[in-house]
């Protein structure tokens, strides 16, 4: 009798545990830990792939409300561990967006992800092609997945009625582990504004986004002086004042050419000057020798 009672007790506990796991499992999409630690336990994070992570980092960090930090990195369900820029098979170039849910929401930031992507190019983004540059939006639980799905149905398609859902090529994927990219990639738009601006324009990113979403929409999402988003709805559903550009960075201005090109031009210019000077020196010596020989002949005669 006692053994039967114990067995029933154990079975009951197992059933309860199984029930709890079945309830929580859909919420635990990403069982592994990112190698980036949020600045506060009250903060949340969003993972997106919008092409080159330099551009994604600037777009969210400067223009998206409530963003605390945007970090360049790598992520992919089939990716290798400890990826690097030179070796990251199976990974997207991604941006981890740390945000304050009292100042913004997952839905607001999903909107920014779409507005910074070309939804019709599933093989890359803008001038960058290949698996690393494919677009994607990642969800961490069922709630985020449902928000992202509703966004397409309730915001994207109604506002662009000529678009067909089958033509949209931004997949919604379970969130994989995030690996932080090398230090020199972080805050690239701040540390190298001229080079960054040149690349961004040369890659055709601003123009393509204007072509896809419209110039007015582009200006709303990429201008610190824009009045389009003075207020936003946070994760609790409260309307709050939009806070942008958390690092107070100036909007980068494109250089005429990247620094590496100027270095090359300088090296070529220096080499040409050396060659020219060497030529003139040799020529002068030759003329001096001829003049000396001519004088010696006159003296002999």
PDB file of C-alpha atoms in Angstrom:
ATOM      1  CA  UNK A   1       0.000   0.000   0.000  1.00  0.00           C
ATOM      2  CA  UNK A   2       2.829   2.374   0.955  1.00  0.00           C
ATOM      3  CA  UNK A   3       4.725   1.530  -2.252  1.00  0.00           C
ATOM      4  CA  UNK A   4       1.601   2.199  -4.299  1.00  0.00           C
ATOM      5  CA  UNK A   5       1.070   5.551  -2.600  1.00  0.00           C
ATOM      6  CA  UNK A   6       4.720   6.527  -3.201  1.00  0.00           C
ATOM      7  CA  UNK A   7       4.479   5.497  -6.848  1.00  0.00           C
ATOM      8  CA  UNK A   8       1.317   7.564  -7.316  1.00  0.00           C
ATOM      9  CA  UNK A   9       3.006  10.529  -5.617  1.00  0.00           C
ATOM     10  CA  UNK A  10       6.020  10.254  -7.907  1.00  0.00           C
ATOM     11  CA  UNK A  11       3.834   9.950 -11.008  1.00  0.00           C
ATOM     12  CA  UNK A  12       1.827  12.976  -9.926  1.00  0.00           C
ATOM     13  CA  UNK A  13       4.989  15.037  -9.506  1.00  0.00           C
ATOM     14  CA  UNK A  14       6.289  13.906 -12.892  1.00  0.00           C
ATOM     15  CA  UNK A  15       3.004  14.898 -14.528  1.00  0.00           C
ATOM     16  CA  UNK A  16       3.175  18.333 -12.903  1.00  0.00           C
ATOM     17  CA  UNK A  17       6.786  18.814 -14.043  1.00  0.00           C
ATOM     18  CA  UNK A  18       5.884  17.670 -17.564  1.00  0.00           C
ATOM     19  CA  UNK A  19       2.952  20.081 -17.641  1.00  0.00           C
ATOM     20  CA  UNK A  20       5.161  22.987 -16.510  1.00  0.00           C
ATOM     21  CA  UNK A  21       7.778  22.161 -19.129  1.00  0.00           C
ATOM     22  CA  UNK A  22       5.135  21.920 -21.862  1.00  0.00           C
ATOM     23  CA  UNK A  23       3.875  25.373 -20.906  1.00  0.00           C
ATOM     24  CA  UNK A  24       7.281  27.005 -20.660  1.00  0.00           C
ATOM     25  CA  UNK A  25       9.026  25.249 -23.544  1.00  0.00           C
ATOM     26  CA  UNK A  26       7.596  27.466 -26.306  1.00  0.00           C
ATOM     27  CA  UNK A  27       8.879  30.480 -24.388  1.00  0.00           C
ATOM     28  CA  UNK A  28      12.402  29.070 -24.177  1.00  0.00           C
ATOM     29  CA  UNK A  29      13.371  29.247 -27.835  1.00  0.00           C
ATOM     30  CA  UNK A  30      16.989  30.123 -27.136  1.00  0.00           C
ATOM     31  CA  UNK A  31      18.410  27.812 -24.486  1.00  0.00           C
ATOM     32  CA  UNK A  32      21.983  29.018 -24.918  1.00  0.00           C
ATOM     33  CA  UNK A  33      23.489  32.209 -23.566  1.00  0.00           C
ATOM     34  CA  UNK A  34      24.583  35.168 -25.667  1.00  0.00           C
ATOM     35  CA  UNK A  35      28.144  36.326 -25.031  1.00  0.00           C
ATOM     36  CA  UNK A  36      26.862  39.877 -24.482  1.00  0.00           C
ATOM     37  CA  UNK A  37      25.540  40.910 -21.085  1.00  0.00           C
ATOM     38  CA  UNK A  38      22.767  43.496 -20.888  1.00  0.00           C
ATOM     39  CA  UNK A  39      23.577  46.638 -18.921  1.00  0.00           C
ATOM     40  CA  UNK A  40      20.526  46.167 -16.695  1.00  0.00           C
ATOM     41  CA  UNK A  41      18.319  43.267 -15.671  1.00  0.00           C
ATOM     42  CA  UNK A  42      15.332  45.453 -16.559  1.00  0.00           C
ATOM     43  CA  UNK A  43      16.463  45.785 -20.171  1.00  0.00           C
ATOM     44  CA  UNK A  44      15.517  43.502 -23.052  1.00  0.00           C
ATOM     45  CA  UNK A  45      17.140  42.761 -26.387  1.00  0.00           C
ATOM     46  CA  UNK A  46      16.148  42.255 -29.992  1.00  0.00           C
ATOM     47  CA  UNK A  47      18.168  40.386 -32.613  1.00  0.00           C
ATOM     48  CA  UNK A  48      17.922  41.361 -36.287  1.00  0.00           C
ATOM     49  CA  UNK A  49      19.857  40.899 -39.520  1.00  0.00           C
ATOM     50  CA  UNK A  50      19.600  43.928 -41.805  1.00  0.00           C
ATOM     51  CA  UNK A  51      22.696  43.462 -43.961  1.00  0.00           C
ATOM     52  CA  UNK A  52      25.975  45.101 -42.951  1.00  0.00           C
ATOM     53  CA  UNK A  53      26.016  45.292 -39.160  1.00  0.00           C
ATOM     54  CA  UNK A  54      27.762  48.710 -39.191  1.00  0.00           C
ATOM     55  CA  UNK A  55      24.661  50.197 -40.798  1.00  0.00           C
ATOM     56  CA  UNK A  56      22.276  48.286 -38.560  1.00  0.00           C
ATOM     57  CA  UNK A  57      24.129  49.498 -35.494  1.00  0.00           C
ATOM     58  CA  UNK A  58      23.879  53.141 -36.533  1.00  0.00           C
ATOM     59  CA  UNK A  59      20.234  52.871 -37.585  1.00  0.00           C
ATOM     60  CA  UNK A  60      19.102  51.565 -34.202  1.00  0.00           C
ATOM     61  CA  UNK A  61      21.537  53.394 -31.958  1.00  0.00           C
ATOM     62  CA  UNK A  62      20.990  56.835 -33.469  1.00  0.00           C
ATOM     63  CA  UNK A  63      17.420  56.829 -34.697  1.00  0.00           C
ATOM     64  CA  UNK A  64      15.384  54.180 -32.848  1.00  0.00           C
ATOM     65  CA  UNK A  65      13.727  55.277 -29.580  1.00  0.00           C
ATOM     66  CA  UNK A  66      14.604  53.684 -26.267  1.00  0.00           C
ATOM     67  CA  UNK A  67      17.715  51.912 -27.522  1.00  0.00           C
ATOM     68  CA  UNK A  68      20.480  51.614 -24.946  1.00  0.00           C
ATOM     69  CA  UNK A  69      23.098  49.889 -27.085  1.00  0.00           C
ATOM     70  CA  UNK A  70      23.388  48.273 -30.501  1.00  0.00           C
ATOM     71  CA  UNK A  71      26.101  45.631 -30.829  1.00  0.00           C
ATOM     72  CA  UNK A  72      27.500  44.161 -34.040  1.00  0.00           C
ATOM     73  CA  UNK A  73      27.878  40.407 -34.085  1.00  0.00           C
ATOM     74  CA  UNK A  74      27.147  37.014 -35.581  1.00  0.00           C
ATOM     75  CA  UNK A  75      24.285  34.561 -35.088  1.00  0.00           C
ATOM     76  CA  UNK A  76      23.025  31.448 -36.808  1.00  0.00           C
ATOM     77  CA  UNK A  77      21.385  28.197 -35.805  1.00  0.00           C
ATOM     78  CA  UNK A  78      23.892  26.235 -37.907  1.00  0.00           C
ATOM     79  CA  UNK A  79      26.844  28.524 -37.214  1.00  0.00           C
ATOM     80  CA  UNK A  80      30.174  27.549 -35.700  1.00  0.00           C
ATOM     81  CA  UNK A  81      31.140  28.519 -32.170  1.00  0.00           C
ATOM     82  CA  UNK A  82      33.332  31.581 -31.582  1.00  0.00           C
ATOM     83  CA  UNK A  83      32.858  33.009 -35.089  1.00  0.00           C
ATOM     84  CA  UNK A  84      35.064  35.799 -36.419  1.00  0.00           C
ATOM     85  CA  UNK A  85      34.745  38.208 -39.330  1.00  0.00           C
ATOM     86  CA  UNK A  86      37.114  36.016 -41.375  1.00  0.00           C
ATOM     87  CA  UNK A  87      35.455  32.777 -40.320  1.00  0.00           C
ATOM     88  CA  UNK A  88      31.717  32.691 -39.583  1.00  0.00           C
ATOM     89  CA  UNK A  89      30.059  30.012 -41.743  1.00  0.00           C
ATOM     90  CA  UNK A  90      26.422  29.450 -40.878  1.00  0.00           C
ATOM     91  CA  UNK A  91      26.058  32.899 -39.320  1.00  0.00           C
ATOM     92  CA  UNK A  92      24.227  36.079 -40.264  1.00  0.00           C
ATOM     93  CA  UNK A  93      25.800  39.457 -39.632  1.00  0.00           C
ATOM     94  CA  UNK A  94      23.405  40.678 -36.943  1.00  0.00           C
ATOM     95  CA  UNK A  95      22.785  43.496 -34.520  1.00  0.00           C
ATOM     96  CA  UNK A  96      21.781  42.869 -30.932  1.00  0.00           C
ATOM     97  CA  UNK A  97      19.641  45.811 -29.881  1.00  0.00           C
ATOM     98  CA  UNK A  98      19.512  46.361 -26.119  1.00  0.00           C
ATOM     99  CA  UNK A  99      16.515  48.479 -25.172  1.00  0.00           C
ATOM    100  CA  UNK A 100      14.627  49.859 -22.206  1.00  0.00           C
ATOM    101  CA  UNK A 101      11.040  48.493 -22.343  1.00  0.00           C
ATOM    102  CA  UNK A 102       9.792  51.524 -20.407  1.00  0.00           C
ATOM    103  CA  UNK A 103      10.895  53.712 -23.347  1.00  0.00           C
ATOM    104  CA  UNK A 104      10.119  51.540 -26.357  1.00  0.00           C
ATOM    105  CA  UNK A 105       8.907  48.058 -27.298  1.00  0.00           C
ATOM    106  CA  UNK A 106       9.697  45.023 -29.409  1.00  0.00           C
ATOM    107  CA  UNK A 107       6.972  46.113 -31.842  1.00  0.00           C
ATOM    108  CA  UNK A 108       8.451  49.605 -32.282  1.00  0.00           C
ATOM    109  CA  UNK A 109      11.887  48.161 -32.954  1.00  0.00           C
ATOM    110  CA  UNK A 110      10.548  45.546 -35.380  1.00  0.00           C
ATOM    111  CA  UNK A 111       9.175  48.486 -37.333  1.00  0.00           C
ATOM    112  CA  UNK A 112      12.667  50.000 -37.460  1.00  0.00           C
ATOM    113  CA  UNK A 113      14.134  46.689 -38.590  1.00  0.00           C
ATOM    114  CA  UNK A 114      11.763  46.520 -41.562  1.00  0.00           C
ATOM    115  CA  UNK A 115      12.307  50.170 -42.464  1.00  0.00           C
ATOM    116  CA  UNK A 116      16.053  49.502 -42.585  1.00  0.00           C
ATOM    117  CA  UNK A 117      15.800  46.478 -44.866  1.00  0.00           C
ATOM    118  CA  UNK A 118      15.073  45.753 -48.504  1.00  0.00           C
ATOM    119  CA  UNK A 119      12.290  43.169 -48.068  1.00  0.00           C
ATOM    120  CA  UNK A 120      12.534  42.012 -51.665  1.00  0.00           C
ATOM    121  CA  UNK A 121      16.150  40.834 -51.502  1.00  0.00           C
ATOM    122  CA  UNK A 122      16.539  37.548 -49.680  1.00  0.00           C
ATOM    123  CA  UNK A 123      20.072  36.895 -50.956  1.00  0.00           C
ATOM    124  CA  UNK A 124      21.732  39.846 -49.254  1.00  0.00           C
ATOM    125  CA  UNK A 125      21.161  43.533 -48.681  1.00  0.00           C
ATOM    126  CA  UNK A 126      22.028  46.440 -50.963  1.00  0.00           C
ATOM    127  CA  UNK A 127      25.574  45.947 -52.367  1.00  0.00           C
ATOM    128  CA  UNK A 128      26.368  43.047 -50.033  1.00  0.00           C
ATOM    129  CA  UNK A 129      25.408  39.560 -51.164  1.00  0.00           C
ATOM    130  CA  UNK A 130      25.860  36.129 -49.656  1.00  0.00           C
ATOM    131  CA  UNK A 131      24.638  34.142 -46.636  1.00  0.00           C
ATOM    132  CA  UNK A 132      26.154  36.557 -44.098  1.00  0.00           C
ATOM    133  CA  UNK A 133      24.126  39.484 -45.400  1.00  0.00           C
ATOM    134  CA  UNK A 134      20.706  37.871 -45.706  1.00  0.00           C
ATOM    135  CA  UNK A 135      17.942  39.688 -43.782  1.00  0.00           C
ATOM    136  CA  UNK A 136      16.082  38.097 -40.866  1.00  0.00           C
ATOM    137  CA  UNK A 137      14.112  38.957 -37.767  1.00  0.00           C
ATOM    138  CA  UNK A 138      14.487  36.689 -34.747  1.00  0.00           C
ATOM    139  CA  UNK A 139      11.993  35.973 -31.987  1.00  0.00           C
ATOM    140  CA  UNK A 140      12.773  34.742 -28.474  1.00  0.00           C
ATOM    141  CA  UNK A 141       9.305  33.498 -27.506  1.00  0.00           C
ATOM    142  CA  UNK A 142       5.777  33.063 -28.808  1.00  0.00           C
ATOM    143  CA  UNK A 143       4.765  36.590 -27.859  1.00  0.00           C
ATOM    144  CA  UNK A 144       7.545  38.113 -29.962  1.00  0.00           C
ATOM    145  CA  UNK A 145       6.750  35.790 -32.863  1.00  0.00           C
ATOM    146  CA  UNK A 146       3.095  36.826 -32.807  1.00  0.00           C
ATOM    147  CA  UNK A 147       4.012  40.530 -32.657  1.00  0.00           C
ATOM    148  CA  UNK A 148       6.327  40.155 -35.647  1.00  0.00           C
ATOM    149  CA  UNK A 149       3.697  38.231 -37.638  1.00  0.00           C
ATOM    150  CA  UNK A 150       0.982  40.803 -36.855  1.00  0.00           C
ATOM    151  CA  UNK A 151       3.282  43.613 -37.911  1.00  0.00           C
ATOM    152  CA  UNK A 152       3.443  42.241 -41.446  1.00  0.00           C
ATOM    153  CA  UNK A 153      -0.302  41.658 -41.646  1.00  0.00           C
ATOM    154  CA  UNK A 154      -1.466  44.836 -39.920  1.00  0.00           C
ATOM    155  CA  UNK A 155       1.206  47.382 -40.854  1.00  0.00           C
ATOM    156  CA  UNK A 156       3.312  46.408 -43.855  1.00  0.00           C
ATOM    157  CA  UNK A 157       0.722  44.969 -46.239  1.00  0.00           C
ATOM    158  CA  UNK A 158      -2.085  47.496 -45.523  1.00  0.00           C
ATOM    159  CA  UNK A 159       0.270  50.451 -46.070  1.00  0.00           C
ATOM    160  CA  UNK A 160       1.725  48.972 -49.263  1.00  0.00           C
ATOM    161  CA  UNK A 161      -1.297  47.331 -50.932  1.00  0.00           C
ATOM    162  CA  UNK A 162       0.550  46.529 -54.163  1.00  0.00           C
ATOM    163  CA  UNK A 163       2.996  44.308 -52.309  1.00  0.00           C
ATOM    164  CA  UNK A 164       2.396  40.559 -52.201  1.00  0.00           C
ATOM    165  CA  UNK A 165       3.230  38.616 -49.050  1.00  0.00           C
ATOM    166  CA  UNK A 166       4.874  35.871 -51.102  1.00  0.00           C
ATOM    167  CA  UNK A 167       7.387  38.420 -52.428  1.00  0.00           C
ATOM    168  CA  UNK A 168       8.553  39.518 -48.972  1.00  0.00           C
ATOM    169  CA  UNK A 169      11.843  37.815 -48.171  1.00  0.00           C
ATOM    170  CA  UNK A 170      12.560  38.698 -44.561  1.00  0.00           C
ATOM    171  CA  UNK A 171      12.161  35.429 -42.647  1.00  0.00           C
ATOM    172  CA  UNK A 172      11.013  35.233 -39.042  1.00  0.00           C
ATOM    173  CA  UNK A 173      13.299  32.778 -37.231  1.00  0.00           C
ATOM    174  CA  UNK A 174      13.857  31.388 -33.724  1.00  0.00           C
ATOM    175  CA  UNK A 175      16.561  33.362 -31.991  1.00  0.00           C
ATOM    176  CA  UNK A 176      20.006  31.672 -31.972  1.00  0.00           C
ATOM    177  CA  UNK A 177      23.011  32.450 -29.782  1.00  0.00           C
ATOM    178  CA  UNK A 178      24.559  35.884 -30.342  1.00  0.00           C
ATOM    179  CA  UNK A 179      28.330  36.235 -30.643  1.00  0.00           C
ATOM    180  CA  UNK A 180      29.831  39.714 -30.319  1.00  0.00           C
ATOM    181  CA  UNK A 181      31.933  40.851 -33.292  1.00  0.00           C
ATOM    182  CA  UNK A 182      35.486  42.139 -33.001  1.00  0.00           C
ATOM    183  CA  UNK A 183      36.110  45.438 -31.208  1.00  0.00           C
ATOM    184  CA  UNK A 184      37.043  47.301 -34.387  1.00  0.00           C
ATOM    185  CA  UNK A 185      33.535  46.669 -35.751  1.00  0.00           C
ATOM    186  CA  UNK A 186      31.776  48.215 -32.742  1.00  0.00           C
ATOM    187  CA  UNK A 187      30.664  51.867 -33.027  1.00  0.00           C
ATOM    188  CA  UNK A 188      32.217  51.991 -36.484  1.00  0.00           C
ATOM    189  CA  UNK A 189      30.007  54.904 -37.538  1.00  0.00           C
ATOM    190  CA  UNK A 190      31.343  56.908 -34.580  1.00  0.00           C
ATOM    191  CA  UNK A 191      35.012  55.921 -34.801  1.00  0.00           C
ATOM    192  CA  UNK A 192      35.254  56.165 -38.607  1.00  0.00           C
ATOM    193  CA  UNK A 193      32.430  58.502 -39.709  1.00  0.00           C
ATOM    194  CA  UNK A 194      33.961  59.465 -43.065  1.00  0.00           C
ATOM    195  CA  UNK A 195      34.747  55.917 -44.143  1.00  0.00           C
ATOM    196  CA  UNK A 196      31.395  54.678 -42.847  1.00  0.00           C
ATOM    197  CA  UNK A 197      29.436  57.381 -44.657  1.00  0.00           C
ATOM    198  CA  UNK A 198      31.292  56.689 -47.894  1.00  0.00           C
ATOM    199  CA  UNK A 199      30.583  52.953 -47.675  1.00  0.00           C
ATOM    200  CA  UNK A 200      26.916  53.466 -46.794  1.00  0.00           C
ATOM    201  CA  UNK A 201      26.327  55.763 -49.771  1.00  0.00           C
ATOM    202  CA  UNK A 202      28.488  53.793 -52.208  1.00  0.00           C
ATOM    203  CA  UNK A 203      26.616  50.632 -51.246  1.00  0.00           C
ATOM    204  CA  UNK A 204      23.367  52.344 -52.270  1.00  0.00           C
ATOM    205  CA  UNK A 205      21.634  51.774 -48.941  1.00  0.00           C
ATOM    206  CA  UNK A 206      19.924  55.181 -48.520  1.00  0.00           C
ATOM    207  CA  UNK A 207      18.726  55.344 -52.113  1.00  0.00           C
ATOM    208  CA  UNK A 208      17.355  51.793 -52.134  1.00  0.00           C
ATOM    209  CA  UNK A 209      15.491  52.346 -48.855  1.00  0.00           C
ATOM    210  CA  UNK A 210      13.945  55.498 -50.338  1.00  0.00           C
ATOM    211  CA  UNK A 211      12.952  53.583 -53.474  1.00  0.00           C
ATOM    212  CA  UNK A 212      11.339  50.798 -51.435  1.00  0.00           C
ATOM    213  CA  UNK A 213       9.651  52.678 -48.589  1.00  0.00           C
ATOM    214  CA  UNK A 214       9.389  56.209 -49.992  1.00  0.00           C
ATOM    215  CA  UNK A 215      11.520  59.283 -49.328  1.00  0.00           C
ATOM    216  CA  UNK A 216       9.206  60.671 -46.638  1.00  0.00           C
ATOM    217  CA  UNK A 217       9.288  57.402 -44.711  1.00  0.00           C
ATOM    218  CA  UNK A 218      13.069  57.212 -45.036  1.00  0.00           C
ATOM    219  CA  UNK A 219      13.447  60.745 -43.682  1.00  0.00           C
ATOM    220  CA  UNK A 220      11.203  59.900 -40.722  1.00  0.00           C
ATOM    221  CA  UNK A 221      13.358  56.959 -39.724  1.00  0.00           C
ATOM    222  CA  UNK A 222      16.787  58.448 -40.497  1.00  0.00           C
ATOM    223  CA  UNK A 223      16.772  62.039 -39.322  1.00  0.00           C
ATOM    224  CA  UNK A 224      17.437  63.270 -35.787  1.00  0.00           C
ATOM    225  CA  UNK A 225      15.447  66.419 -36.533  1.00  0.00           C
ATOM    226  CA  UNK A 226      12.369  64.481 -37.639  1.00  0.00           C
ATOM    227  CA  UNK A 227       9.168  65.170 -35.754  1.00  0.00           C
ATOM    228  CA  UNK A 228       7.523  61.932 -36.947  1.00  0.00           C
ATOM    229  CA  UNK A 229       8.165  60.089 -33.706  1.00  0.00           C
ATOM    230  CA  UNK A 230       8.018  62.546 -30.839  1.00  0.00           C
ATOM    231  CA  UNK A 231       6.141  59.913 -28.808  1.00  0.00           C
ATOM    232  CA  UNK A 232       6.119  56.117 -28.856  1.00  0.00           C
ATOM    233  CA  UNK A 233       4.226  53.347 -27.083  1.00  0.00           C
ATOM    234  CA  UNK A 234       6.363  51.345 -24.683  1.00  0.00           C
ATOM    235  CA  UNK A 235       6.135  47.646 -23.789  1.00  0.00           C
ATOM    236  CA  UNK A 236       3.465  48.338 -21.157  1.00  0.00           C
ATOM    237  CA  UNK A 237       1.268  50.195 -23.624  1.00  0.00           C
ATOM    238  CA  UNK A 238       2.038  53.642 -22.201  1.00  0.00           C
ATOM    239  CA  UNK A 239       2.738  56.572 -24.526  1.00  0.00           C
ATOM    240  CA  UNK A 240       6.129  58.076 -23.679  1.00  0.00           C
ATOM    241  CA  UNK A 241       8.385  60.726 -25.150  1.00  0.00           C
ATOM    242  CA  UNK A 242      10.787  59.286 -27.718  1.00  0.00           C
ATOM    243  CA  UNK A 243      14.439  59.316 -26.685  1.00  0.00           C
ATOM    244  CA  UNK A 244      16.909  58.906 -29.559  1.00  0.00           C
ATOM    245  CA  UNK A 245      20.672  58.871 -30.126  1.00  0.00           C
ATOM    246  CA  UNK A 246      21.663  57.533 -26.739  1.00  0.00           C
ATOM    247  CA  UNK A 247      25.386  58.149 -27.369  1.00  0.00           C
ATOM    248  CA  UNK A 248      24.910  61.700 -28.586  1.00  0.00           C
ATOM    249  CA  UNK A 249      26.828  60.961 -31.786  1.00  0.00           C
ATOM    250  CA  UNK A 250      26.777  63.308 -34.748  1.00  0.00           C
ATOM    251  CA  UNK A 251      25.280  62.005 -37.953  1.00  0.00           C
ATOM    252  CA  UNK A 252      28.268  60.784 -40.014  1.00  0.00           C
ATOM    253  CA  UNK A 253      29.210  62.713 -43.142  1.00  0.00           C
ATOM    254  CA  UNK A 254      30.630  60.711 -46.027  1.00  0.00           C
ATOM    255  CA  UNK A 255      34.247  61.292 -46.945  1.00  0.00           C
ATOM    256  CA  UNK A 256      35.164  61.970 -50.559  1.00  0.00           C
ATOM    257  CA  UNK A 257      37.124  58.711 -50.453  1.00  0.00           C
ATOM    258  CA  UNK A 258      37.882  56.199 -47.676  1.00  0.00           C
ATOM    259  CA  UNK A 259      41.141  56.638 -45.774  1.00  0.00           C
ATOM    260  CA  UNK A 260      42.667  53.515 -47.311  1.00  0.00           C
ATOM    261  CA  UNK A 261      42.260  55.094 -50.745  1.00  0.00           C
ATOM    262  CA  UNK A 262      43.938  58.309 -49.606  1.00  0.00           C
ATOM    263  CA  UNK A 263      46.801  56.251 -48.180  1.00  0.00           C
ATOM    264  CA  UNK A 264      47.165  54.465 -51.505  1.00  0.00           C
ATOM    265  CA  UNK A 265      46.957  57.731 -53.434  1.00  0.00           C
ATOM    266  CA  UNK A 266      49.539  59.253 -51.106  1.00  0.00           C
ATOM    267  CA  UNK A 267      51.868  56.297 -51.555  1.00  0.00           C
ATOM    268  CA  UNK A 268      51.504  56.446 -55.350  1.00  0.00           C
ATOM    269  CA  UNK A 269      52.061  60.221 -55.305  1.00  0.00           C
ATOM    270  CA  UNK A 270      55.165  59.836 -53.169  1.00  0.00           C
ATOM    271  CA  UNK A 271      56.503  57.136 -55.486  1.00  0.00           C
ATOM    272  CA  UNK A 272      55.884  59.364 -58.538  1.00  0.00           C
ATOM    273  CA  UNK A 273      57.688  62.274 -56.882  1.00  0.00           C
ATOM    274  CA  UNK A 274      60.655  60.037 -56.036  1.00  0.00           C
ATOM    275  CA  UNK A 275      60.756  58.737 -59.606  1.00  0.00           C
ATOM    276  CA  UNK A 276      60.531  62.261 -61.028  1.00  0.00           C
ATOM    277  CA  UNK A 277      63.274  63.597 -58.740  1.00  0.00           C
ATOM    278  CA  UNK A 278      65.469  60.616 -59.532  1.00  0.00           C
ATOM    279  CA  UNK A 279      64.908  61.189 -63.249  1.00  0.00           C
ATOM    280  CA  UNK A 280      65.793  64.888 -62.955  1.00  0.00           C
ATOM    281  CA  UNK A 281      68.918  64.099 -60.916  1.00  0.00           C
ATOM    282  CA  UNK A 282      70.080  61.542 -63.470  1.00  0.00           C
ATOM    283  CA  UNK A 283      69.282  63.943 -66.301  1.00  0.00           C
ATOM    284  CA  UNK A 284      71.210  66.777 -64.596  1.00  0.00           C
ATOM    285  CA  UNK A 285      74.207  64.543 -64.029  1.00  0.00           C
ATOM    286  CA  UNK A 286      74.142  63.500 -67.648  1.00  0.00           C
ATOM    287  CA  UNK A 287      74.017  67.130 -68.797  1.00  0.00           C
ATOM    288  CA  UNK A 288      76.858  68.042 -66.412  1.00  0.00           C
ATOM    289  CA  UNK A 289      78.973  65.183 -67.749  1.00  0.00           C
ATOM    290  CA  UNK A 290      78.340  66.267 -71.337  1.00  0.00           C
ATOM    291  CA  UNK A 291      79.257  69.849 -70.491  1.00  0.00           C
ATOM    292  CA  UNK A 292      82.444  68.722 -68.748  1.00  0.00           C
ATOM    293  CA  UNK A 293      83.449  66.501 -71.680  1.00  0.00           C
ATOM    294  CA  UNK A 294      82.813  69.384 -74.103  1.00  0.00           C
ATOM    295  CA  UNK A 295      85.066  71.710 -72.117  1.00  0.00           C
ATOM    296  CA  UNK A 296      87.828  69.101 -71.970  1.00  0.00           C
ATOM    297  CA  UNK A 297      87.695  68.659 -75.768  1.00  0.00           C
ATOM    298  CA  UNK A 298      87.960  72.422 -76.299  1.00  0.00           C
ATOM    299  CA  UNK A 299      91.005  72.577 -74.051  1.00  0.00           C
ATOM    300  CA  UNK A 300      92.687  69.760 -75.990  1.00  0.00           C
ATOM    301  CA  UNK A 301      92.078  71.566 -79.253  1.00  0.00           C
TER     302      UNK A 301
END
